Amino acid sequence: MPPFDVPEGDPFGPHNLPYGVFSPSDGTGPRVGVRLGDHVLDAGAAAAALGSPHRSLLGRPTLNPLLAAGPGTWSEVRRDLVSWVTDPAHRATVEPLFHALSEVTLHLPFEVADYVDFYASEHHARNAGRIFRPDAADSLMPNWKHLPVGYHGRAGTVVVSGTDVVRPCGQRKGPGDPAPVFGPSVRLDIEAEVGFVVGAPSEQGRPVGLGEFREHVFGLCLLNDWSARDIQAWEYVPLGPFLAKSFATSVSAWITPLAALEHARVAPPERTHPLLPYLDDSAPGVDRDGYDLRISVAVNGHVVSEPPFSTMYWTAAQQLAHMTVNGASLRTGDLYGSGTVSGPAEHQRGSLLELTWNGRDPLELPDGKRTFLEDGDVVTLTAWAPGADGHRVGLGEVTGRVVAF
């Protein structure tokens, strides 16, 4: 099928046009691509062929120059791309510049500057609290309803979908063990998340306000923050996650621009505690930037969970505001994760920790029971969002296979 003839209802039609970086099958180097159906348009070659003033931004082996250009340029480039793939006048020029998706190699689409992970789902936080603090009067910690809890991760181990994940080693100590032991994690887990990609940087010492979210954040991607629960339980007091999280974070190969998700914007859940002014998105003129994203989690091809992103208590705009309120600057390529996405129902839990209640209730899969991940298991996250006129906006997938240490 010719690349322009995208079937009706395809989630990667002209209404979407996510960005990635790919290498063609001829062995030439990486370049920026835009997905249309089951094809990838060489965006730099198209820009050059059509005399676009943005050809220098699109003709790079990474998205970072485009990300740094800011929201005015993002809008212009998107408008041009829609025209290039829909206007019959461009068809003869653009059609030879498409590549079949099945014949290209996809790469990490941007150079990650810093990585921060949050803890924004009340359902997930309450489940974790009930698991680890069953006798507590409140399953949430006292700060949780007042600020988006987060931690700094490791940018250098963010990997693109399809990259194998080596089972991590570290110290672990069970409640009855006399001393810690060292070895591969035996409680390897996933966290179904959404990642937000920062484009335009900010100045150090100047916080980014709630209303500036769209001036700095280019788009989003699916994210799996792999977690070694046994290593985490022993090491995290008092400073939080370290080796249990830093070994690998997988992201999808496609970055969906926020402009493609206008029809997926929703208000977040009702807030139960008054917020300090820098986080208060109930004020007049402030966007309440929740998103209706429908995520599916599959283990070895079997769907085990369908977490709804619309239930997230803290929004990406609030996370950005909190991340910079102390004066920390943003850099092009910063990535921040939403934290595990979980809904109120059992089949909406975004981690095996919750789905199996810390191993108490094994999952029944076609290839056997699971509490946590075994070597050879393949985890795949997919998602879509509602678009205009009943269309779906596909968010691609992020997949990874666990391999033995």
Coordinates of C-alpha atoms in Angstrom, one line a residue:
M1 CA 0.0 0.0 0.0
P2 CA 1.4 3.5 -0.9
P3 CA 2.5 5.4 2.2
F4 CA -0.1 8.1 1.7
D5 CA -3.0 5.7 1.6
V6 CA -3.3 5.2 5.4
P7 CA -6.4 3.1 6.2
E8 CA -9.3 4.8 7.8
G9 CA -9.0 4.7 11.6
D10 CA -5.2 4.1 11.6
P11 CA -3.9 5.6 14.9
F12 CA -0.8 6.9 13.0
G13 CA -2.6 9.0 10.4
P14 CA -1.9 12.6 9.6
H15 CA -3.7 13.7 12.8
N16 CA -0.8 12.1 14.8
L17 CA 2.7 12.3 13.1
P18 CA 5.0 11.3 16.0
Y19 CA 8.7 12.0 15.7
G20 CA 11.5 9.4 15.9
V21 CA 15.0 8.7 14.7
F22 CA 15.7 5.9 12.3
S23 CA 18.4 4.4 10.0
P24 CA 17.3 3.1 6.6
S25 CA 18.1 -0.4 5.4
D26 CA 20.8 0.9 3.1
G27 CA 23.1 1.3 6.1
T28 CA 23.3 5.1 6.1
G29 CA 23.2 7.0 9.4
P30 CA 20.4 8.0 11.7
R31 CA 18.0 10.8 10.8
V32 CA 14.8 12.3 12.0
G33 CA 11.7 10.5 10.8
V34 CA 8.0 11.0 11.2
R35 CA 5.6 8.1 11.3
L36 CA 2.6 7.8 8.9
G37 CA 0.8 4.5 9.1
D38 CA 3.3 1.7 8.6
H39 CA 5.9 4.0 7.0
V40 CA 8.5 6.5 8.1
L41 CA 9.1 9.8 6.3
D42 CA 12.7 11.0 6.1
A43 CA 11.8 14.5 7.5
G44 CA 15.1 16.1 6.7
A45 CA 15.1 14.9 3.1
A46 CA 11.6 16.1 2.7
A47 CA 12.4 19.5 4.1
A48 CA 15.4 19.8 1.8
A49 CA 13.5 18.7 -1.3
L50 CA 10.7 21.2 -0.5
G51 CA 12.9 24.1 0.4
S52 CA 11.8 24.3 4.1
P53 CA 13.6 26.8 6.3
H54 CA 13.6 24.1 8.9
R55 CA 15.7 21.6 6.9
S56 CA 18.8 22.1 9.2
L57 CA 16.8 21.2 12.3
L58 CA 15.2 18.1 10.6
G59 CA 18.4 16.9 8.9
R60 CA 20.1 15.8 12.1
P61 CA 20.7 12.4 13.7
T62 CA 18.7 13.4 16.9
L63 CA 15.6 15.4 17.8
N64 CA 17.5 17.7 20.2
P65 CA 18.0 20.6 17.8
L66 CA 14.3 20.6 17.0
L67 CA 13.4 20.3 20.7
A68 CA 15.6 23.3 21.5
A69 CA 14.0 25.5 18.9
G70 CA 10.9 26.1 21.0
P71 CA 7.1 26.1 20.6
G72 CA 6.9 28.6 17.7
T73 CA 9.1 26.4 15.5
W74 CA 7.4 23.2 16.7
S75 CA 4.1 24.6 15.4
E76 CA 5.6 25.6 12.1
V77 CA 7.2 22.3 11.5
R78 CA 4.1 20.4 12.4
R79 CA 2.0 22.5 10.0
D80 CA 4.5 21.8 7.2
L81 CA 4.6 18.1 7.9
V82 CA 0.8 17.8 7.8
S83 CA 0.9 19.6 4.4
W84 CA 3.6 17.4 3.1
V85 CA 1.7 14.2 3.8
T86 CA -1.8 15.4 2.8
D87 CA -1.4 17.9 0.0
P88 CA -1.5 16.1 -3.4
A89 CA 0.8 18.9 -4.8
H90 CA 3.7 17.4 -2.7
R91 CA 3.0 13.8 -3.4
A92 CA 5.5 13.2 -6.2
T93 CA 8.3 14.9 -4.2
V94 CA 7.6 13.3 -0.9
E95 CA 6.5 9.7 -1.7
P96 CA 10.1 8.5 -2.6
L97 CA 11.3 9.7 0.8
F98 CA 9.2 7.2 2.8
H99 CA 10.6 4.0 4.2
A100 CA 8.7 0.9 5.3
L101 CA 8.6 0.8 9.1
S102 CA 9.5 -2.9 8.9
E103 CA 12.7 -2.2 7.1
V104 CA 14.2 0.5 9.3
T105 CA 16.1 0.5 12.6
L106 CA 14.7 2.8 15.3
H107 CA 17.0 4.6 17.7
L108 CA 16.7 6.5 21.0
P109 CA 15.0 9.6 19.5
F110 CA 16.8 12.2 21.7
E111 CA 19.8 12.6 23.8
V112 CA 18.6 12.4 27.4
A113 CA 20.0 15.3 29.5
D114 CA 18.5 14.5 33.0
Y115 CA 16.0 12.0 34.1
V116 CA 13.5 12.5 37.0
D117 CA 10.8 10.0 38.1
F118 CA 7.6 10.9 40.0
Y119 CA 5.0 9.1 42.0
A120 CA 1.8 10.8 40.8
S121 CA -0.9 8.1 41.0
E122 CA -2.8 8.1 44.2
H123 CA -4.0 4.5 43.5
H124 CA -0.5 3.3 43.1
A125 CA 0.8 5.2 46.1
R126 CA -2.1 3.8 48.3
N127 CA -1.5 0.3 47.1
A128 CA 2.2 0.5 47.9
G129 CA 1.4 2.0 51.3
R130 CA -1.0 -0.8 52.1
I131 CA 1.5 -3.5 51.0
F132 CA 4.5 -2.1 52.9
R133 CA 2.8 -0.3 55.8
P134 CA -0.4 -2.4 56.4
D135 CA -0.8 -1.1 59.9
A136 CA -0.5 2.6 59.1
A137 CA -3.4 4.9 59.8
D138 CA -3.0 6.4 56.4
S139 CA -1.6 4.5 53.4
L140 CA -0.2 7.8 52.0
M141 CA 2.8 9.6 53.5
P142 CA 2.0 13.0 55.0
N143 CA 3.6 15.0 52.1
W144 CA 1.9 13.1 49.2
K145 CA -1.2 15.4 48.8
H146 CA 0.9 18.5 49.1
L147 CA 3.6 18.0 46.4
P148 CA 4.5 15.7 43.6
V149 CA 7.0 13.3 45.1
G150 CA 9.9 12.4 42.9
Y151 CA 13.6 11.4 42.6
H152 CA 16.5 11.9 40.2
G153 CA 17.3 8.9 38.1
R154 CA 20.1 7.9 35.7
A155 CA 19.9 9.5 32.3
G156 CA 22.7 7.3 30.8
T157 CA 20.6 4.1 31.1
V158 CA 17.5 5.3 29.3
V159 CA 17.2 2.9 26.4
V160 CA 14.9 2.7 23.3
S161 CA 12.1 0.1 23.0
G162 CA 13.4 -3.3 21.9
T163 CA 16.6 -3.1 23.9
D164 CA 17.2 -6.2 26.1
V165 CA 17.2 -5.6 29.9
V166 CA 19.9 -7.5 31.8
R167 CA 18.6 -8.7 35.2
P168 CA 20.4 -6.4 37.7
C169 CA 22.5 -7.5 40.6
G170 CA 22.8 -5.9 44.0
Q171 CA 22.4 -6.4 47.7
R172 CA 19.2 -7.8 49.0
K173 CA 18.1 -8.8 52.5
G174 CA 14.8 -10.5 53.4
P175 CA 13.1 -9.9 56.8
G176 CA 14.4 -13.2 58.2
D177 CA 17.9 -13.0 56.7
P178 CA 20.8 -12.5 59.3
A179 CA 22.8 -10.4 56.7
P180 CA 22.5 -9.1 53.2
V181 CA 23.5 -11.2 50.2
F182 CA 24.7 -10.2 46.7
G183 CA 23.3 -11.5 43.5
P184 CA 20.7 -11.1 40.7
S185 CA 17.4 -9.6 41.6
V186 CA 14.7 -12.2 42.2
R187 CA 11.8 -9.7 42.3
L188 CA 12.2 -7.9 39.0
D189 CA 9.2 -5.7 38.2
I190 CA 8.0 -3.1 35.7
E191 CA 6.3 0.3 36.1
A192 CA 3.9 1.4 33.4
E193 CA 4.5 5.2 33.0
V194 CA 4.3 8.1 30.6
G195 CA 7.5 10.2 30.0
F196 CA 7.5 13.9 29.2
V197 CA 10.2 15.3 27.0
V198 CA 11.5 18.8 27.6
G199 CA 12.4 20.9 24.6
A200 CA 13.1 24.6 25.3
P201 CA 15.5 25.0 28.2
S202 CA 15.0 27.4 31.1
E203 CA 17.3 29.7 33.1
Q204 CA 18.8 28.5 36.3
G205 CA 17.3 30.4 39.3
R206 CA 14.0 31.1 37.5
P207 CA 11.1 28.6 38.3
V208 CA 8.9 27.5 35.5
G209 CA 5.3 28.3 36.3
L210 CA 2.2 26.1 35.7
G211 CA 1.2 28.2 32.7
E212 CA 4.5 27.7 31.0
F213 CA 4.2 23.9 30.6
R214 CA 3.6 24.1 26.8
E215 CA 6.4 26.5 26.3
H216 CA 8.9 23.9 27.5
V217 CA 7.5 20.4 27.0
F218 CA 7.6 19.1 23.4
G219 CA 5.7 15.8 23.8
L220 CA 5.4 12.5 25.5
C221 CA 6.3 8.9 25.2
L222 CA 5.6 5.6 26.9
L223 CA 8.1 4.6 29.6
N224 CA 8.8 1.5 31.5
D225 CA 10.8 2.1 34.7
W226 CA 12.1 -1.4 35.4
S227 CA 12.4 -2.0 39.2
A228 CA 14.3 -4.5 41.3
R229 CA 11.9 -4.7 44.3
D230 CA 14.2 -6.8 46.5
I231 CA 17.2 -4.5 46.0
Q232 CA 15.0 -1.5 46.4
A233 CA 13.6 -2.7 49.8
W234 CA 17.0 -3.0 51.3
E235 CA 18.7 0.1 49.9
Y236 CA 16.1 2.8 49.8
V237 CA 16.1 4.0 53.4
P238 CA 16.8 6.9 53.9
L239 CA 17.7 8.4 50.5
G240 CA 15.3 6.5 48.1
P241 CA 15.8 4.5 44.9
F242 CA 19.3 3.9 43.6
L243 CA 20.6 0.6 42.1
A244 CA 17.1 -0.9 42.0
K245 CA 16.1 1.7 39.4
S246 CA 19.2 2.9 37.7
F247 CA 20.0 -0.2 35.6
A248 CA 17.4 0.5 32.8
T249 CA 14.5 2.7 31.8
S250 CA 12.9 1.9 28.5
V251 CA 11.1 4.5 26.3
S252 CA 9.2 4.2 23.1
A253 CA 10.9 5.1 19.8
W254 CA 8.2 7.7 19.0
I255 CA 7.6 11.0 20.7
T256 CA 4.1 12.2 20.3
P257 CA 3.9 16.0 20.2
L258 CA 1.5 17.7 22.7
A259 CA -0.1 19.3 19.6
A260 CA -1.4 15.9 18.6
L261 CA -3.2 15.4 21.9
E262 CA -5.4 18.4 22.2
H263 CA -8.5 16.2 22.2
A264 CA -7.1 14.0 24.9
R265 CA -6.8 16.8 27.5
V266 CA -8.9 16.3 30.6
A267 CA -9.2 17.7 34.1
P268 CA -7.3 15.7 36.8
P269 CA -9.2 14.1 39.7
E270 CA -10.7 16.4 42.3
R271 CA -8.0 17.6 44.7
T272 CA -8.7 16.8 48.4
H273 CA -6.2 19.2 50.0
P274 CA -5.6 22.9 49.3
L275 CA -2.4 23.5 47.2
L276 CA 0.3 26.1 47.6
P277 CA 0.0 28.8 44.9
Y278 CA 2.8 27.5 42.6
L279 CA 0.9 24.1 42.3
D280 CA -2.7 25.4 42.3
D281 CA -4.1 24.7 38.9
S282 CA -7.6 25.7 40.0
A283 CA -6.7 29.4 39.6
P284 CA -8.4 31.3 36.7
G285 CA -6.5 31.1 33.4
V286 CA -4.4 28.1 34.4
D287 CA -4.7 24.9 32.2
R288 CA -5.5 21.7 34.1
D289 CA -3.3 19.5 32.0
G290 CA -4.5 16.0 32.6
Y291 CA -4.5 13.5 29.7
D292 CA -6.8 10.7 28.8
L293 CA -4.3 8.0 27.8
R294 CA -5.3 4.3 27.6
I295 CA -2.4 2.1 28.4
S296 CA -2.1 -1.7 28.1
V297 CA 0.5 -3.9 29.7
A298 CA 1.3 -7.3 28.2
V299 CA 3.7 -10.0 29.5
N300 CA 4.7 -12.4 26.7
G301 CA 1.8 -11.2 24.6
H302 CA -0.8 -11.6 27.3
V303 CA -2.5 -8.4 28.5
V304 CA -2.3 -8.2 32.3
S305 CA -3.3 -4.6 33.0
E306 CA -5.0 -1.6 31.4
P307 CA -4.0 1.5 33.5
P308 CA -5.9 4.8 32.8
F309 CA -3.6 7.9 32.8
S310 CA -6.6 10.1 33.4
T311 CA -6.7 9.1 37.0
M312 CA -3.3 10.6 37.8
Y313 CA -3.6 13.0 40.8
W314 CA -0.6 15.2 39.8
T315 CA -0.3 16.5 36.3
A316 CA 2.8 16.9 34.2
A317 CA 2.5 20.7 34.5
Q318 CA 2.5 20.5 38.3
Q319 CA 5.5 18.1 38.1
L320 CA 7.4 20.5 35.9
A321 CA 6.5 23.4 38.3
H322 CA 7.7 21.5 41.3
M323 CA 10.8 20.3 39.6
T324 CA 12.0 23.8 39.0
V325 CA 10.5 25.8 41.9
N326 CA 13.8 25.7 43.7
G327 CA 15.5 27.4 40.7
A328 CA 16.7 24.2 39.0
S329 CA 17.0 24.7 35.3
L330 CA 15.6 22.7 32.4
R331 CA 17.9 21.4 29.7
T332 CA 16.9 20.3 26.2
G333 CA 16.4 16.5 26.4
D334 CA 15.3 16.4 30.0
L335 CA 12.9 13.5 30.6
Y336 CA 10.6 13.1 33.5
G337 CA 8.4 10.1 34.2
S338 CA 4.9 10.2 35.6
G339 CA 5.4 7.4 38.0
T340 CA 3.5 4.2 37.9
V341 CA 0.1 4.6 36.3
S342 CA -2.6 2.7 38.2
G343 CA -6.4 2.9 38.3
P344 CA -8.9 2.0 41.0
A345 CA -9.6 -1.5 39.7
E346 CA -7.4 -4.6 40.1
H347 CA -6.9 -5.0 36.3
Q348 CA -5.7 -1.4 36.2
R349 CA -2.6 -1.7 38.3
G350 CA 0.6 -0.7 36.6
S351 CA 3.1 -2.9 38.3
L352 CA 3.5 -6.5 39.2
L353 CA 4.0 -5.4 42.8
E354 CA 0.4 -4.4 42.8
L355 CA -1.0 -7.0 40.4
T356 CA 0.3 -9.8 42.6
W357 CA 0.1 -7.9 45.9
N358 CA 3.9 -8.3 46.4
G359 CA 3.9 -11.9 45.2
R360 CA 1.0 -13.1 47.4
D361 CA -1.4 -13.6 44.4
P362 CA 0.4 -14.9 41.3
L363 CA -0.8 -14.0 37.8
E364 CA -2.1 -16.9 35.7
L365 CA -0.4 -16.5 32.3
P366 CA -0.7 -19.0 29.4
D367 CA 2.9 -20.0 29.9
G368 CA 2.6 -20.3 33.7
K369 CA 2.3 -18.4 36.9
R370 CA 4.2 -15.1 37.6
T371 CA 4.8 -13.1 40.7
F372 CA 7.7 -11.2 39.3
L373 CA 9.5 -11.4 36.0
E374 CA 11.5 -14.4 34.8
D375 CA 14.4 -14.5 32.4
G376 CA 13.1 -14.5 28.8
D377 CA 9.9 -12.6 29.7
V378 CA 8.9 -9.8 27.2
V379 CA 7.0 -6.9 28.6
T380 CA 5.2 -4.6 26.1
L381 CA 3.4 -1.3 26.9
T382 CA 1.1 0.2 24.3
A383 CA -1.3 3.1 24.5
W384 CA -3.7 5.4 22.6
A385 CA -5.5 8.6 23.2
P386 CA -8.8 10.0 21.8
G387 CA -8.3 12.4 18.9
A388 CA -10.6 14.6 16.7
D389 CA -13.6 13.1 14.9
G390 CA -13.4 9.8 16.8
H391 CA -9.8 9.1 15.7
R392 CA -7.4 7.4 18.0
V393 CA -3.9 8.8 18.5
G394 CA -1.4 5.9 18.8
L395 CA 1.5 6.3 21.3
G396 CA 3.5 3.4 19.9
E397 CA 4.9 0.8 22.2
V398 CA 7.8 0.2 24.5
T399 CA 9.0 -3.3 24.8
G400 CA 11.9 -5.1 26.5
R401 CA 13.0 -8.7 27.1
V402 CA 14.6 -9.7 30.4
V403 CA 17.9 -11.6 29.9
A404 CA 19.9 -13.3 32.6
F405 CA 22.9 -11.6 34.2

